[in-house]
Amino acid sequence: MDRLLQGIRRFRTDVFPSLRTKFEGLVRDGQQPRALLIGCADSRVPFETLLDVGPGELFIVRVAGNIVPRYGTYVGGVTASIEFAVTQLPIKDVIVCGHSHCGAMRAILEPERVRDLPAVRDWVGFSDDVRQHVHDLGPDLNEAERVDRAVKTNVVLALDNLRTFPCIQEKLAANTMRLHGWTFEIETGRVFEHDERTSGWRDLSA
Ligand SMILES: [Zn+2]
């Protein structure tokens, strides 16, 4: 906690002065982010640092496993935040970003890990299809490869589920919004993007 309190004081003295005008403008004019990012809550993925964005630039929804339930199957913070951002903000791009070594993906692959965590168990259940998909890839994958495939499959599933939101369908039909699937590799700092046409993953860091 001391570490965090020191951070607040340092922000006020060292960082805020240079951002004061920016913040005043954001208060006066409101936020106008062009991108919505849905990412995992994992503390090892520092989105603002990774994407080099400042206040007001990126609307971020962080939730365990960057899971997006299909429209109509769940109402909660994630769906409300998506609905708000897509209908009330000038969002042009929606990004779902998974990451390597995601604990939520391990929970999906091995549900017994979260047997005693009912909220986690129910939440990761929205991505149950991921387990079947990874299972169908066969027994030859090792643990790390299985998690990697789960991370990527889960991002693609989240994009599919985003397309079930009427507010997103509307923007996609009008060609005013694009969806992107990314993964962040913690150990290398690289970001990969899903290519819908080839189903491959392209290194955006190169
Ligand atoms: Zn995660």
Coordinates of C-alpha atoms and ligand atoms in Angstrom, one line a residue:
M1 CA 0.0 0.0 0.0
D2 CA 2.9 2.4 0.8
R3 CA 4.1 1.9 -2.7
L4 CA 0.7 3.0 -4.1
L5 CA 0.5 6.0 -1.8
Q6 CA 3.9 7.1 -2.9
G7 CA 2.7 6.8 -6.5
I8 CA -0.2 9.1 -5.8
R9 CA 2.0 11.7 -4.4
R10 CA 4.6 11.4 -7.2
F11 CA 1.8 11.6 -9.8
R12 CA 0.5 14.8 -8.2
T13 CA 4.0 16.5 -8.0
D14 CA 5.8 15.0 -11.1
V15 CA 3.2 13.9 -13.6
F16 CA 0.0 15.9 -13.2
P17 CA 1.5 19.4 -13.9
S18 CA 2.4 18.4 -17.4
L19 CA -1.0 16.8 -18.0
R20 CA -3.1 19.5 -16.3
T21 CA -4.1 21.2 -19.5
K22 CA -5.0 17.8 -21.0
F23 CA -7.2 16.8 -18.1
E24 CA -8.9 20.3 -18.1
G25 CA -9.7 19.8 -21.8
L26 CA -11.1 16.3 -21.1
V27 CA -13.3 17.7 -18.3
R28 CA -14.5 20.5 -20.5
D29 CA -15.1 18.6 -23.7
G30 CA -15.7 15.1 -22.3
Q31 CA -13.9 12.0 -23.5
Q32 CA -13.6 11.2 -27.2
P33 CA -11.7 7.9 -27.4
R34 CA -11.6 6.3 -30.8
A35 CA -10.8 2.8 -29.6
L36 CA -12.3 0.4 -27.1
L37 CA -10.0 -2.3 -25.8
I38 CA -11.2 -5.4 -23.9
G39 CA -8.4 -7.0 -22.1
C40 CA -7.6 -9.4 -19.2
A41 CA -7.4 -8.1 -15.7
D42 CA -3.9 -9.7 -15.3
S43 CA -1.5 -7.2 -13.8
R44 CA 1.3 -8.2 -16.1
V45 CA -0.4 -6.6 -19.1
P46 CA 0.1 -2.8 -18.9
F47 CA -2.1 -1.6 -21.7
E48 CA -1.4 2.2 -21.5
T49 CA 2.3 1.6 -21.4
L50 CA 2.2 -1.0 -24.1
L51 CA 0.2 1.2 -26.5
D52 CA 1.8 4.5 -25.4
V53 CA -1.6 6.2 -24.9
G54 CA -2.5 9.0 -22.5
P55 CA -5.7 10.0 -20.7
G56 CA -8.8 10.1 -22.9
E57 CA -7.3 8.0 -25.7
L58 CA -8.4 4.5 -25.0
F59 CA -11.6 3.2 -23.4
I60 CA -10.5 0.0 -21.6
V61 CA -12.6 -2.8 -20.2
R62 CA -10.6 -5.2 -18.1
V63 CA -12.0 -8.5 -17.0
A64 CA -10.7 -12.0 -16.2
G65 CA -9.8 -13.7 -19.5
N66 CA -11.0 -10.9 -21.7
I67 CA -14.1 -12.9 -22.1
V68 CA -17.1 -11.4 -23.9
P69 CA -20.4 -13.4 -23.4
R70 CA -22.7 -13.7 -26.3
Y71 CA -25.4 -10.9 -26.4
G72 CA -28.4 -11.8 -24.3
T73 CA -26.7 -14.5 -22.2
Y74 CA -25.4 -12.2 -19.5
V75 CA -25.9 -8.6 -18.3
G76 CA -23.1 -7.1 -16.3
G77 CA -20.2 -4.7 -16.2
V78 CA -18.6 -6.0 -19.4
T79 CA -21.7 -5.9 -21.5
A80 CA -22.8 -2.5 -20.1
S81 CA -19.3 -1.0 -20.7
I82 CA -19.3 -2.3 -24.3
E83 CA -22.8 -1.0 -25.0
F84 CA -22.0 2.4 -23.5
A85 CA -18.7 2.8 -25.4
V86 CA -20.1 1.7 -28.7
T87 CA -23.2 3.8 -28.6
Q88 CA -22.1 6.9 -26.7
L89 CA -18.4 7.4 -27.7
P90 CA -16.8 7.9 -31.2
I91 CA -15.3 4.4 -31.1
K92 CA -14.1 3.2 -34.5
D93 CA -12.0 0.2 -33.5
V94 CA -12.8 -2.5 -30.9
I95 CA -9.8 -4.6 -29.8
V96 CA -9.9 -7.8 -27.8
C97 CA -6.5 -8.5 -26.4
G98 CA -5.5 -11.8 -24.8
H99 CA -2.1 -12.5 -23.3
S100 CA 0.3 -15.4 -22.8
H101 CA 0.1 -17.5 -19.6
C102 CA -3.4 -16.4 -18.9
G103 CA -4.7 -17.9 -15.7
A104 CA -8.3 -17.7 -17.0
M105 CA -7.4 -19.9 -19.9
R106 CA -5.8 -22.5 -17.6
A107 CA -9.1 -22.4 -15.7
I108 CA -11.1 -23.1 -18.9
L109 CA -8.8 -26.0 -19.8
E110 CA -8.9 -27.5 -16.3
P111 CA -12.1 -26.5 -14.6
E112 CA -11.2 -28.4 -11.5
R113 CA -8.6 -25.7 -10.8
V114 CA -11.6 -23.3 -10.0
R115 CA -14.0 -25.8 -8.5
D116 CA -14.0 -23.8 -5.3
L117 CA -14.3 -20.4 -6.9
P118 CA -17.9 -20.2 -8.0
A119 CA -17.8 -16.7 -9.6
V120 CA -14.7 -17.5 -11.6
R121 CA -16.1 -20.9 -12.6
D122 CA -19.3 -19.4 -13.9
W123 CA -17.5 -16.5 -15.7
V124 CA -15.0 -18.6 -17.6
G125 CA -17.9 -20.9 -18.5
F126 CA -18.8 -18.3 -21.1
S127 CA -15.7 -19.4 -23.0
D128 CA -16.4 -23.2 -22.6
D129 CA -16.2 -23.7 -26.3
V130 CA -12.4 -22.9 -26.1
R131 CA -11.8 -26.2 -24.1
Q132 CA -13.5 -28.3 -26.7
H133 CA -11.6 -26.6 -29.5
V134 CA -8.2 -27.2 -27.8
H135 CA -9.3 -30.7 -27.0
D136 CA -10.1 -31.3 -30.7
L137 CA -6.5 -30.3 -31.6
G138 CA -5.4 -33.6 -30.2
P139 CA -3.2 -35.0 -27.4
D140 CA 0.2 -34.0 -28.9
L141 CA 0.2 -30.4 -27.5
N142 CA 2.2 -29.8 -24.4
E143 CA 0.8 -27.6 -21.5
A144 CA 2.3 -24.4 -22.8
E145 CA 1.0 -25.0 -26.4
R146 CA -2.5 -25.8 -25.0
V147 CA -2.7 -22.5 -23.1
D148 CA -1.4 -20.6 -26.2
R149 CA -4.1 -22.2 -28.4
A150 CA -6.7 -21.4 -25.7
V151 CA -5.6 -17.7 -25.5
K152 CA -5.9 -17.3 -29.3
T153 CA -9.1 -19.3 -29.6
N154 CA -10.6 -17.3 -26.8
V155 CA -9.8 -14.0 -28.6
V156 CA -11.5 -15.2 -31.8
L157 CA -14.5 -16.4 -29.8
A158 CA -14.8 -13.0 -28.1
L159 CA -14.8 -11.3 -31.5
D160 CA -17.5 -13.7 -32.7
N161 CA -19.5 -12.9 -29.6
L162 CA -19.0 -9.1 -30.0
R163 CA -20.7 -9.6 -33.4
T164 CA -23.9 -10.7 -31.6
F165 CA -24.3 -7.3 -30.0
P166 CA -26.9 -5.3 -32.0
C167 CA -25.1 -2.0 -31.4
I168 CA -21.9 -3.5 -33.0
Q169 CA -23.8 -5.2 -35.8
E170 CA -25.2 -1.8 -36.7
K171 CA -21.8 -0.2 -36.9
L172 CA -20.2 -3.1 -38.8
A173 CA -23.1 -3.0 -41.3
A174 CA -22.5 0.8 -41.8
N175 CA -18.8 0.1 -42.1
T176 CA -18.0 2.6 -39.4
M177 CA -16.3 0.1 -37.0
R178 CA -13.7 -2.5 -37.2
L179 CA -12.9 -5.4 -34.8
H180 CA -9.4 -6.6 -34.0
G181 CA -8.1 -9.6 -32.2
W182 CA -4.7 -9.3 -30.5
T183 CA -2.5 -11.3 -28.1
F184 CA 0.3 -9.9 -25.9
E185 CA 3.3 -12.1 -25.3
I186 CA 4.5 -11.1 -21.8
E187 CA 8.0 -12.6 -22.1
T188 CA 8.8 -10.9 -25.4
G189 CA 6.7 -7.8 -25.3
R190 CA 5.3 -8.6 -28.7
V191 CA 1.7 -8.1 -29.9
F192 CA 0.1 -10.4 -32.5
E193 CA -3.0 -9.7 -34.6
H194 CA -5.4 -12.3 -35.8
D195 CA -5.8 -12.3 -39.6
E196 CA -9.4 -13.3 -40.4
R197 CA -8.7 -14.3 -43.9
T198 CA -5.8 -16.7 -43.2
S199 CA -6.7 -17.4 -39.5
G200 CA -3.0 -16.8 -38.8
W201 CA -1.4 -14.3 -36.4
R202 CA 0.8 -11.4 -37.6
D203 CA 3.4 -9.8 -35.4
L204 CA 2.4 -6.1 -35.0
S205 CA 5.7 -5.3 -33.2
A206 CA 7.9 -6.1 -36.2
Ligands
ZN1 ZN -5.4 -13.3 -18.3

